[in-house]
Amino acid sequence: MNARAAILGRLRTRLGRDTASAAELRIMEREVAGRLEHPPTHPVPARTRLGDAARRALFVRMAEEAKASVTPLARAAALPESLRIFLKARGLDGALHATGEAGLRALPWAAAGISLRHGRSAGTPASVALAFAGIAETGSLLFCAAPESPMTAHLLCDLHLVLLPENRIFATVEAALEDFQKTQGAFMPSAAMFVTGPSRTADIEQQMQLGAHGPRELHIYLTEEGP
Amino acid sequence: MKITSNAFRANSRGALQDRNLQDALGNLKRGFQEKRRKAKARLPEFEELQDHAVAIKEHSLDHLDFYLERFEKEVTARGGKVHWCRDGAEARATILKLCKDVNAKRVVKAKSMIAEEIAINDYLEANGIEPCETDLGEYIIQLRHEPPSHIIGPAIHLKREQVADTFREQHSEFPDARKLDAARDLVDEARHIMRPRFLSADVGISGANLLVAETGSVVLLSNEGNIDLSRALPKTHIVVASIEKIVPTLSDANVILRLLSRSATGQEAAAYMSFLTGPRGADETDGPEAFHVLLLDNGRSDLLKGEFERILHCIRCGACLNHCPVYGVTGGHAYGAVYTGPMGAVLTPLLEGLEHAAPLPEASTFCGRCEEVCPMRIPLVGLLRNLRVRLLKKKPDGLATRRRLGVWLFFATRPSLYHGVARLLLRLAAPFGRGGALSVGPRAGGWGRRFPVQGGPTFQEMWRQREKAKRP
Amino acid sequence: MAPPRISVGLFVTCLVDLARPKVGLAAVRLLEAAGCDVVVPRAQTCCGQPAHNAGDRNGAAQLARQTIAAFEDVDYVVVPSGSCAAMLRRHYPEILAADASWSRRAKAFGGKVFELTAFLADVRDLADLPERPGPKGPRRIAYHDSCAGLRELGIRNAPRRLLEKIPDLGVAEIAEGEVCCGFGGAFCVKFPEISERLAADKCRAAEKAGATELAGGDLGCLLHLAGKLRAEGSNLRVRHVAEILAGLDDGPAIGEPVTGEPVTGEPDAGEKARG
Ligand code: SF4
């Protein structure tokens, strides 16, 4: 017998499927299908049930607690200039790795003297990305794998610079994933990665060190007006 | 890993004498306990979420066959492949075959307890494939040829200086005189070593925190980002997961996820939480071209619907270890197995056989702190007690205990006889007890067995006298 | 207004009966002060924990039935020990759950079992402690919460509230007070080194609390800690909380050598000595 049949057989025996009648099994299957269709409502932290302004404030507070910085920008178009100043202060030239969303590309990069590189990254001092969503509950950013959004862009940089329009801040992980389903047509991306602060480790004497394998810093630019 | 749980007594004695270990354990307790307490206090819904999490797990296990098949269907529909494995040997063979199929030379591994359980590293190495652990703690113990001592902090038993010594010894490409005294230096060196390995690996292997039946997604948490790198860069991603990791839906998963990080490290959320579904999509420029999920049974189906089913609710948060007084002074290695602390004391005998881990169920004071902090409300004390029931029935381990209990029970179930004998014994003991203590049992020396006993009349005797005096 | 008198069966516990009868005397004194008619059924021995925790379900069930039968006629069963009280209250119903003729009895029985301090503070709402023949004057007492009492019965405030009724007495908190002292019944025999280390940690923490006395509600833990403290030559004196509450705290503490005559059977011995 192959392993699949053996394991399922054993599970069915333990679960008493072999002694259940066909009718009973049908009921059970219907119940499970029903539950998948309409999962029970689970508690969601009350602290996330907020109006827009308070939700934004919670996002900022939680992101900062996770050691990300949050810079408010009135317009997305102000991002390139803001990054020019930031990169200069860090002694970096005007080249940036970037995810390829049209909205991000369309910002006035040239005017700020920044040139963008796109596609899979093999390691770069700084990457700029457009987040799919922000999560107020935890201060997380959601990145969904897509041709224009390779995951390495978010992992193989020292400085992770992320643009997030305010109206993309959702209360919870559930709400953000639901939005993905609704707007992108696909049920789940090949990778939905929620990032909360820079990469970190406490494996040595329980001391928190930022920048384990991924970004050492995470800077979020929160715009009132999306790209 | 070859288990040495039967040597728990000797192991723990050694551990108590190990200064480095005792210092390291001091950090552990204070850090984790305090952080968890604060995180829980910040989430008023914590206990309500626990109720839901337990119900979700019960439901999932009650319908494990349905949900595993549904999971398989979804993974397949997304272009991934599910492999069913009865035991470690099947899992190892499957992984090796998948690696050989793509001519893999190098594998990057993200921390996985299941990978430890099936001891995949040694197996791959023996077959000419280089397994590179990428989680810092896991990497350190790989260099030191040690098993993990904690389910979420594999190198928690080590001090900074020990890690520095290991790095000096093994990283010969760096100058000897380099500075390595700060944790920062060590993290940077490991980061530097690991980057090219991620970039050159052929296969990435990870565990799974949860499997979502509805979508065929694998949920993975990490703080370092190593798991997502192990997935994003190699052409093949292999997930090894035990069958009880399944939950029906994304919304169910989120209930458990809200409890997991908070219970584990006291974080509101791990730095990286990923829902991985199938291989990379068309036109995506990174992510695996092949996505494999191994569903491992390895003894778990036997626990279903039995008196130990609740241990299948475990989400490997480590809270029970962090709060266990015994783990707190012995560390994980004393348990001589992959899973340590209270959950390990339950799981190891069940997976490996009670005869290979006989001391573990007894190595608990039953103080109950583990089950108090367990996010899944697993009755760990009760499960350990159930194991003791089995232990007692076993020859020869249980025989001596059975005899002792038998004698005691003979008297304890005959109150008149019991009170008479008690009275007599205390009379006899009185002269010895005047010094304040009696040595109970000859076995251990030193303070160990000195219990203060006074000798003299028993309470029952005093009470009878008083009652007699009251009567006219 | 004093609540009406009720009948209370004292479950002495085997340790108190054998190792520290004075705790039983103190419990009686306190219960009587709380308006209870106390009986001490002779058909009781041990609660059965040694069997239960060794995995001997049969032995535990035998003792459970014996204890339940012995206390059938009282309104309440009071126990000067958190772990034995938890055994009677929480574990008996579990142990006898499958026993058709006993499971209901076990449940009803469990419902009337209380740990001594919880009973005095919560059930009887004791206003005044009995007259104190024992020592007077300022003192600081570190309180050790035993695991079973704390976690299985939720006892934390009751002993503290009662102790604070004693004039000039302050309760000192032991850091990480919820950590086990390492007694664990058979555990301390099977794993003496671990047990001793946990006792040592607890003793250090208790000393640091800045008290001269250590009190608790479970004789098992107290004997264990007193043994360790005496072996170390510590000055911390160990007593069961009932002794202190009842004012029967003038004699040798747990583990101290007995001077003069051994304790006699008089619960009011102290009063006589004064008068
Ligand atoms: S038994 Fe409970 S506390 Fe321990 S690791 Fe599992 S889920 Fe966490």
PDB file of N, CA and C in Angstrom, chain A residues 98-132:
ATOM      1  N   ALA A  98      14.335  48.608  -7.173  1.00  0.00           N
ATOM      2  CA  ALA A  98      12.930  48.956  -6.937  1.00  0.00           C
ATOM      3  C   ALA A  98      11.997  47.873  -7.442  1.00  0.00           C
ATOM      4  N   THR A  99      10.859  47.750  -6.793  1.00  0.00           N
ATOM      5  CA  THR A  99       9.821  46.894  -7.347  1.00  0.00           C
ATOM      6  C   THR A  99       9.205  47.642  -8.534  1.00  0.00           C
ATOM      7  N   GLY A 100       8.481  46.908  -9.373  1.00  0.00           N
ATOM      8  CA  GLY A 100       8.145  47.491 -10.670  1.00  0.00           C
ATOM      9  C   GLY A 100       6.725  47.986 -10.851  1.00  0.00           C
ATOM     10  N   GLU A 101       5.994  48.268  -9.768  1.00  0.00           N
ATOM     11  CA  GLU A 101       4.620  48.716  -9.945  1.00  0.00           C
ATOM     12  C   GLU A 101       4.603  50.025 -10.728  1.00  0.00           C
ATOM     13  N   ALA A 102       3.648  50.138 -11.619  1.00  0.00           N
ATOM     14  CA  ALA A 102       3.575  51.330 -12.470  1.00  0.00           C
ATOM     15  C   ALA A 102       3.544  52.600 -11.632  1.00  0.00           C
ATOM     16  N   GLY A 103       2.768  52.554 -10.549  1.00  0.00           N
ATOM     17  CA  GLY A 103       2.625  53.738  -9.715  1.00  0.00           C
ATOM     18  C   GLY A 103       3.959  54.191  -9.137  1.00  0.00           C
ATOM     19  N   LEU A 104       4.781  53.255  -8.806  1.00  0.00           N
ATOM     20  CA  LEU A 104       6.086  53.576  -8.222  1.00  0.00           C
ATOM     21  C   LEU A 104       7.026  54.105  -9.311  1.00  0.00           C
ATOM     22  N   ARG A 105       6.997  53.424 -10.470  1.00  0.00           N
ATOM     23  CA  ARG A 105       7.862  53.849 -11.579  1.00  0.00           C
ATOM     24  C   ARG A 105       7.557  55.272 -12.016  1.00  0.00           C
ATOM     25  N   ALA A 106       6.264  55.620 -11.939  1.00  0.00           N
ATOM     26  CA  ALA A 106       5.838  56.895 -12.500  1.00  0.00           C
ATOM     27  C   ALA A 106       6.252  58.100 -11.651  1.00  0.00           C
ATOM     28  N   LEU A 107       6.778  57.863 -10.482  1.00  0.00           N
ATOM     29  CA  LEU A 107       7.163  59.003  -9.636  1.00  0.00           C
ATOM     30  C   LEU A 107       8.378  59.709 -10.247  1.00  0.00           C
ATOM     31  N   PRO A 108       8.570  60.975  -9.945  1.00  0.00           N
ATOM     32  CA  PRO A 108       9.645  61.753 -10.605  1.00  0.00           C
ATOM     33  C   PRO A 108      11.047  61.396 -10.098  1.00  0.00           C
ATOM     34  N   TRP A 109      11.518  60.213 -10.444  1.00  0.00           N
ATOM     35  CA  TRP A 109      12.829  59.759  -9.967  1.00  0.00           C
ATOM     36  C   TRP A 109      13.974  60.525 -10.604  1.00  0.00           C
ATOM     37  N   ALA A 110      13.844  60.712 -11.938  1.00  0.00           N
ATOM     38  CA  ALA A 110      14.934  61.358 -12.657  1.00  0.00           C
ATOM     39  C   ALA A 110      15.197  62.754 -12.098  1.00  0.00           C
ATOM     40  N   ALA A 111      14.117  63.449 -11.793  1.00  0.00           N
ATOM     41  CA  ALA A 111      14.254  64.806 -11.272  1.00  0.00           C
ATOM     42  C   ALA A 111      15.051  64.818  -9.968  1.00  0.00           C
ATOM     43  N   ALA A 112      14.972  63.697  -9.236  1.00  0.00           N
ATOM     44  CA  ALA A 112      15.706  63.624  -7.974  1.00  0.00           C
ATOM     45  C   ALA A 112      17.092  62.995  -8.179  1.00  0.00           C
ATOM     46  N   GLY A 113      17.403  62.714  -9.417  1.00  0.00           N
ATOM     47  CA  GLY A 113      18.714  62.139  -9.716  1.00  0.00           C
ATOM     48  C   GLY A 113      18.855  60.696  -9.285  1.00  0.00           C
ATOM     49  N   ILE A 114      17.730  59.972  -9.238  1.00  0.00           N
ATOM     50  CA  ILE A 114      17.780  58.571  -8.827  1.00  0.00           C
ATOM     51  C   ILE A 114      17.443  57.679 -10.017  1.00  0.00           C
ATOM     52  N   SER A 115      18.251  56.666 -10.254  1.00  0.00           N
ATOM     53  CA  SER A 115      17.914  55.708 -11.298  1.00  0.00           C
ATOM     54  C   SER A 115      17.480  54.401 -10.650  1.00  0.00           C
ATOM     55  N   LEU A 116      16.464  53.785 -11.216  1.00  0.00           N
ATOM     56  CA  LEU A 116      15.901  52.564 -10.623  1.00  0.00           C
ATOM     57  C   LEU A 116      16.333  51.329 -11.404  1.00  0.00           C
ATOM     58  N   ARG A 117      16.572  50.222 -10.652  1.00  0.00           N
ATOM     59  CA  ARG A 117      16.785  48.930 -11.267  1.00  0.00           C
ATOM     60  C   ARG A 117      15.647  48.025 -10.819  1.00  0.00           C
ATOM     61  N   HIS A 118      15.173  47.171 -11.699  1.00  0.00           N
ATOM     62  CA  HIS A 118      14.036  46.326 -11.347  1.00  0.00           C
ATOM     63  C   HIS A 118      14.391  44.865 -11.456  1.00  0.00           C
ATOM     64  N   GLY A 119      13.472  44.017 -11.063  1.00  0.00           N
ATOM     65  CA  GLY A 119      13.640  42.568 -11.224  1.00  0.00           C
ATOM     66  C   GLY A 119      14.219  41.914  -9.987  1.00  0.00           C
ATOM     67  N   ARG A 120      14.573  40.653 -10.167  1.00  0.00           N
ATOM     68  CA  ARG A 120      15.107  39.863  -9.069  1.00  0.00           C
ATOM     69  C   ARG A 120      16.383  40.505  -8.537  1.00  0.00           C
ATOM     70  N   SER A 121      16.505  40.535  -7.246  1.00  0.00           N
ATOM     71  CA  SER A 121      17.673  41.167  -6.629  1.00  0.00           C
ATOM     72  C   SER A 121      18.641  40.097  -6.157  1.00  0.00           C
ATOM     73  N   ALA A 122      19.938  40.418  -6.248  1.00  0.00           N
ATOM     74  CA  ALA A 122      20.929  39.504  -5.685  1.00  0.00           C
ATOM     75  C   ALA A 122      21.666  40.185  -4.534  1.00  0.00           C
ATOM     76  N   GLY A 123      21.054  41.200  -3.987  1.00  0.00           N
ATOM     77  CA  GLY A 123      21.685  41.905  -2.886  1.00  0.00           C
ATOM     78  C   GLY A 123      21.990  43.334  -3.295  1.00  0.00           C
ATOM     79  N   THR A 124      21.533  44.271  -2.493  1.00  0.00           N
ATOM     80  CA  THR A 124      21.661  45.680  -2.837  1.00  0.00           C
ATOM     81  C   THR A 124      21.637  46.489  -1.541  1.00  0.00           C
ATOM     82  N   PRO A 125      22.346  47.641  -1.558  1.00  0.00           N
ATOM     83  CA  PRO A 125      22.343  48.438  -0.314  1.00  0.00           C
ATOM     84  C   PRO A 125      20.945  48.948   0.020  1.00  0.00           C
ATOM     85  N   ALA A 126      20.163  49.312  -1.006  1.00  0.00           N
ATOM     86  CA  ALA A 126      18.846  49.879  -0.705  1.00  0.00           C
ATOM     87  C   ALA A 126      17.831  49.492  -1.766  1.00  0.00           C
ATOM     88  N   SER A 127      16.626  49.193  -1.321  1.00  0.00           N
ATOM     89  CA  SER A 127      15.532  48.876  -2.231  1.00  0.00           C
ATOM     90  C   SER A 127      14.334  49.740  -1.886  1.00  0.00           C
ATOM     91  N   VAL A 128      13.642  50.179  -2.917  1.00  0.00           N
ATOM     92  CA  VAL A 128      12.399  50.880  -2.649  1.00  0.00           C
ATOM     93  C   VAL A 128      11.256  50.024  -3.195  1.00  0.00           C
ATOM     94  N   ALA A 129      10.160  49.995  -2.464  1.00  0.00           N
ATOM     95  CA  ALA A 129       9.054  49.117  -2.840  1.00  0.00           C
ATOM     96  C   ALA A 129       7.726  49.773  -2.514  1.00  0.00           C
ATOM     97  N   LEU A 130       6.721  49.328  -3.251  1.00  0.00           N
ATOM     98  CA  LEU A 130       5.365  49.751  -2.933  1.00  0.00           C
ATOM     99  C   LEU A 130       4.690  48.598  -2.193  1.00  0.00           C
ATOM    100  N   ALA A 131       4.179  48.879  -1.012  1.00  0.00           N
ATOM    101  CA  ALA A 131       3.527  47.810  -0.259  1.00  0.00           C
ATOM    102  C   ALA A 131       2.115  47.601  -0.784  1.00  0.00           C
ATOM    103  N   PHE A 132       1.658  46.361  -0.729  1.00  0.00           N
ATOM    104  CA  PHE A 132       0.274  46.106  -1.115  1.00  0.00           C
ATOM    105  C   PHE A 132      -0.681  46.650  -0.053  1.00  0.00           C
TER     106      PHE A 132
END
